[in-house]
Short mmCIF file of C-alpha atoms in Angstrom, two decimals:
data_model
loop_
_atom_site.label_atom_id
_atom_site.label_comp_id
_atom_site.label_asym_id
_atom_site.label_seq_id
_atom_site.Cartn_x
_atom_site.Cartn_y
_atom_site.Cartn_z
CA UNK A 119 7.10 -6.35 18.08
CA UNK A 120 5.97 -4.45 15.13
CA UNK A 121 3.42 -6.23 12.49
CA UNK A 122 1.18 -5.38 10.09
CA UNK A 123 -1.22 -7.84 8.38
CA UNK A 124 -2.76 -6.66 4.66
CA UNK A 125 -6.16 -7.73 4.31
CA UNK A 126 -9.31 -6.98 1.39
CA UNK A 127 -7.84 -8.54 -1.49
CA UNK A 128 -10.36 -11.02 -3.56
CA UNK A 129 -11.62 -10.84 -7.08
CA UNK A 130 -13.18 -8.39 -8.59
CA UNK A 131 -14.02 -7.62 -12.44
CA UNK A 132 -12.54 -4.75 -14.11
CA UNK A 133 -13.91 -1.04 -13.78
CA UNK A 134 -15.23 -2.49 -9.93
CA UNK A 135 -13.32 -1.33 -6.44
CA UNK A 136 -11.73 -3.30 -3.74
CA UNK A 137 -10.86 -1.43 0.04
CA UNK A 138 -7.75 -2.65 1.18
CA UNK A 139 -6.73 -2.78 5.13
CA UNK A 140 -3.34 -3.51 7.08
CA UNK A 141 -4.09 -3.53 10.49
CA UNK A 142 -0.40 -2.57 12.63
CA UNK A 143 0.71 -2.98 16.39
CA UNK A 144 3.46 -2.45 18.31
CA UNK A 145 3.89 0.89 16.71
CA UNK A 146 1.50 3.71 15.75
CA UNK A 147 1.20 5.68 12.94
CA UNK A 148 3.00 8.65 13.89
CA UNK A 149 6.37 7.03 14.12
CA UNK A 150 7.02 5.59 10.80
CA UNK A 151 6.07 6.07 6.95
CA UNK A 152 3.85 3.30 5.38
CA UNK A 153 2.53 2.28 2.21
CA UNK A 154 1.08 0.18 0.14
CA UNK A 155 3.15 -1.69 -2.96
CA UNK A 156 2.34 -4.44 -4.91
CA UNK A 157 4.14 -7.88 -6.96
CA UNK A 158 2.58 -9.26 -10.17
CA UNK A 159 3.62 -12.45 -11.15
CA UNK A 160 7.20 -12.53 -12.93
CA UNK A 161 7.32 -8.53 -11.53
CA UNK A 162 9.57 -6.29 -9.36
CA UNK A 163 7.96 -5.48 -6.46
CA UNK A 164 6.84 -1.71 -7.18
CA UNK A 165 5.03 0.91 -4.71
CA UNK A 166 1.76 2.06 -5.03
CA UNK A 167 1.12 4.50 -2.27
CA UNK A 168 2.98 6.02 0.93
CA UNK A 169 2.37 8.60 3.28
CA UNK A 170 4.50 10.08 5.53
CA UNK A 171 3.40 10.94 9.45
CA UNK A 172 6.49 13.78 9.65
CA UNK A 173 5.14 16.15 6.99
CA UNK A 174 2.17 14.75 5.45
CA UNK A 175 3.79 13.73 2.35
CA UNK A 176 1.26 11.13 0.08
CA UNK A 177 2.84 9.76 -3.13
CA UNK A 178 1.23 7.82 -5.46
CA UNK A 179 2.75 5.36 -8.38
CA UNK A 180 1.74 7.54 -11.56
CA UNK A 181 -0.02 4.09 -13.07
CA UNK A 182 -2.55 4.51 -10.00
CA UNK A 183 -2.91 8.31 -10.16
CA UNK A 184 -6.75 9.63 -9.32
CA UNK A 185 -8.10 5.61 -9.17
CA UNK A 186 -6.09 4.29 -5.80
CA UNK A 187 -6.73 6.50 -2.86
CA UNK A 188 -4.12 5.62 1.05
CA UNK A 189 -5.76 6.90 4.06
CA UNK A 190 -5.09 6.29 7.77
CA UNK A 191 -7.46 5.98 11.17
CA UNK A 192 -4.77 6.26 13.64
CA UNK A 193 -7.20 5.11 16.63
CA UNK A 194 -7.52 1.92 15.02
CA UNK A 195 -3.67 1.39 13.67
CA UNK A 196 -4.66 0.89 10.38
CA UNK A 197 -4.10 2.19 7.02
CA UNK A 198 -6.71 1.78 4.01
CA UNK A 199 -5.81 1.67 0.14
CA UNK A 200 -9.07 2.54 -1.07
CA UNK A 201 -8.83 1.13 -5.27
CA UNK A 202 -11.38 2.09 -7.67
CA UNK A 203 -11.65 1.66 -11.38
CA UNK A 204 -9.45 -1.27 -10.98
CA UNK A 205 -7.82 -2.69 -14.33
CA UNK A 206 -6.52 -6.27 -15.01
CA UNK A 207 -2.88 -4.63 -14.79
CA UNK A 208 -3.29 -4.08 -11.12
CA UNK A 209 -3.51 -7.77 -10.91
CA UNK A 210 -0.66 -8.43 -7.58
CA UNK A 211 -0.27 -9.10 -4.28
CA UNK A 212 -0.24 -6.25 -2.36
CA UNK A 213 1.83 -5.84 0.63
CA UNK A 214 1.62 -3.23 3.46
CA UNK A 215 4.99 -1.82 4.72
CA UNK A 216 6.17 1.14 6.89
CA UNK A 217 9.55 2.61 8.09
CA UNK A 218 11.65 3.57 5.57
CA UNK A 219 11.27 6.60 2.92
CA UNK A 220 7.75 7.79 1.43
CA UNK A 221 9.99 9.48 -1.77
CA UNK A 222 10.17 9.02 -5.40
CA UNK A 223 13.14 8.88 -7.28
CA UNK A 224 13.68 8.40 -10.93
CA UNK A 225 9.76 8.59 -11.14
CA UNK A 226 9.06 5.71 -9.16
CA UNK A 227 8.21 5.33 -5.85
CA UNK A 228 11.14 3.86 -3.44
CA UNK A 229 10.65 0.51 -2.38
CA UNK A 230 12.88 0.24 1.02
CA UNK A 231 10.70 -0.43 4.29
CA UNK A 232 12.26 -2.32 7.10
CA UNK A 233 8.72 -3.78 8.10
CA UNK A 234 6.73 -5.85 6.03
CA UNK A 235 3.33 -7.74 6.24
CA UNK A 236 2.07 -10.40 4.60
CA UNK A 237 0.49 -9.88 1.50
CA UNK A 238 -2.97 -10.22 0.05
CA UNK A 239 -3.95 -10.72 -3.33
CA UNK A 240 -5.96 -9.16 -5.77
CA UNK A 241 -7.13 -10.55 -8.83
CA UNK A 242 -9.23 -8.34 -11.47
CA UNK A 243 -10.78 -10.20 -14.32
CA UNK A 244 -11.08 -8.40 -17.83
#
């Protein structure tokens, strides 16, 4: 059974960082795309950050450009969204997600995973 469980969110005040974690099973990292991607209150959910296991692809939402960083440690199953300079805008839950395309297309990033965890939220004060 595949799962993944987001984890790191809290509070933080604006300019500060948060490390974001979404711990997987019953798959591993080399078998699907993941990402991170996010829903603020009265908001589409949007993506944030994907990377792809079959050519190394890493996409980033251009609102999140140089301040959000995605990373992987494939011994432990888990994927990191490292966030720094955060801004009262990036004020969501965040949601980990994996199998479906890491691709942007009309300048966003594609929101279509077949697997998705529960999400944790982050709050930044201004």
């Amino acid at each position: 059974e595949v799962q993944l469980q987001a984890s790191g969110g809290g509070l933080v005040q604006a300019g500060g960082s948060l490390r974001l974690s979404c711990a997987t099973s019953g798959f591993t990292l080399d078998d699907y795309p993941i990402g991170w991607f996010r829903q603020a209150p009265g908001k589409e959910r949007e993506g944030v950050a994907c990377m792809s296991p079959f050519d190394g692809t890493i996409h980033y939402a251009d609102s999140v450009k140089g301040r959000f960083t995605i990373s992987n440690n494939n011994t432990k199953n888990t994927v990191y969204l490292q966030m720094n300079s955060l801004k009262a805008e990036d004020t969501a839950v965040y949601y980990c997600a994996a199998e479906g395309p890491c691709a942007v297309e009309a300048g966003r990033l594609i929101v279509d995973m077949d697997y998705w965890g529960k999400g944790t939220l982050v709050t930044v004060s201004s």
